[in-house]
Amino acid sequence: MTATKKAAPKAAVKATETVEAAVAAGKETVETVVKASTEAATNGVEKAVAVSQEQVAAAVKAGSDAFKNYEDVIAFGKENVDAMVQANALFVKGVQDLNQQIFAIAQATLEENAAVTKKVFGCTNVQDAVAIQNDMVKANYEKAVSESRKITDLTVKLAEDASAPITKRVNLTVEKFTKELAA
């Protein structure tokens, strides 16, 4: 029985050594796996950070470009509104000038006709009245043609002046889009 008692401790020692060796191997395997996992995780995190930084940089750049384009659109729209305001101001001023001119013509014609009417009432015979009236009709016709030319010239100038700011903006817009399409 003593031989069995001696054999048991040897077997236990051998089993213990085997278990310890297995534990050591397992520990080493776990350490290797942990180390490899840590390195892989670290590399993954570093790559993720690098990619994130690149994406953030790209987003910031794109955002800056978009904001710049947005500012350009706002500025362009503001310039268009300014051109419309300027065109309307020129139109209103031109219409006022045109109305003043028409009023002045009407007032002068009324005064001339009143003076001719006084002459007609002062006539002693029909022939003089008809002659004065014929002269008045001829003068009024010539004046109407002359003043019509002036009014037409003023109207054309008004249209040109009032449309100039808008024409300028349209030309700039066409030029801008043509350049962008060509690029």
mmCIF file of N, CA and C in Angstrom, residues 1 18 27 90 97 112 122-123 125 129 159-160 173 177:
data_model
loop_
_atom_site.group_PDB
_atom_site.id
_atom_site.type_symbol
_atom_site.label_atom_id
_atom_site.label_comp_id
_atom_site.label_asym_id
_atom_site.label_seq_id
_atom_site.Cartn_x
_atom_site.Cartn_y
_atom_site.Cartn_z
ATOM 1 N N MET A 1 0.801 -1.165 0.000
ATOM 2 C CA MET A 1 0.000 0.000 0.000
ATOM 3 C C MET A 1 0.849 1.234 0.000
ATOM 4 N N THR A 18 1.054 19.120 -15.076
ATOM 5 C CA THR A 18 0.334 19.177 -16.349
ATOM 6 C C THR A 18 -0.692 20.304 -16.314
ATOM 7 N N LYS A 27 -2.623 30.877 -20.013
ATOM 8 C CA LYS A 27 -2.354 32.266 -19.620
ATOM 9 C C LYS A 27 -1.594 32.966 -20.730
ATOM 10 N N LEU A 90 -35.709 105.103 -60.733
ATOM 11 C CA LEU A 90 -35.539 105.820 -62.001
ATOM 12 C C LEU A 90 -36.872 105.922 -62.748
ATOM 13 N N ASP A 97 -41.238 113.329 -64.067
ATOM 14 C CA ASP A 97 -40.752 114.320 -65.037
ATOM 15 C C ASP A 97 -41.655 114.360 -66.272
ATOM 16 N N GLU A 112 -52.878 129.450 -74.176
ATOM 17 C CA GLU A 112 -52.903 129.932 -75.565
ATOM 18 C C GLU A 112 -54.325 129.909 -76.119
ATOM 19 N N GLY A 122 -63.409 139.085 -79.501
ATOM 20 C CA GLY A 122 -63.186 140.506 -79.814
ATOM 21 C C GLY A 122 -63.341 140.818 -81.291
ATOM 22 N N CYS A 123 -63.589 139.807 -82.119
ATOM 23 C CA CYS A 123 -63.727 140.016 -83.566
ATOM 24 C C CYS A 123 -65.058 140.728 -83.882
ATOM 25 N N ASN A 125 -66.192 140.676 -87.154
ATOM 26 C CA ASN A 125 -66.847 139.949 -88.239
ATOM 27 C C ASN A 125 -66.456 138.465 -88.201
ATOM 28 N N ALA A 129 -62.888 136.004 -87.196
ATOM 29 C CA ALA A 129 -63.005 134.931 -86.197
ATOM 30 C C ALA A 129 -62.566 133.605 -86.797
ATOM 31 N N ALA A 159 -37.658 104.696 -70.514
ATOM 32 C CA ALA A 159 -37.586 103.231 -70.620
ATOM 33 C C ALA A 159 -36.133 102.755 -70.604
ATOM 34 N N GLU A 160 -35.261 103.450 -71.321
ATOM 35 C CA GLU A 160 -33.842 103.067 -71.345
ATOM 36 C C GLU A 160 -33.203 103.233 -69.972
ATOM 37 N N THR A 173 -25.683 88.114 -65.005
ATOM 38 C CA THR A 173 -26.179 86.763 -64.718
ATOM 39 C C THR A 173 -25.865 85.817 -65.870
ATOM 40 N N PHE A 177 -23.379 82.568 -65.523
ATOM 41 C CA PHE A 177 -23.801 81.196 -65.805
ATOM 42 C C PHE A 177 -23.070 80.627 -67.020
#
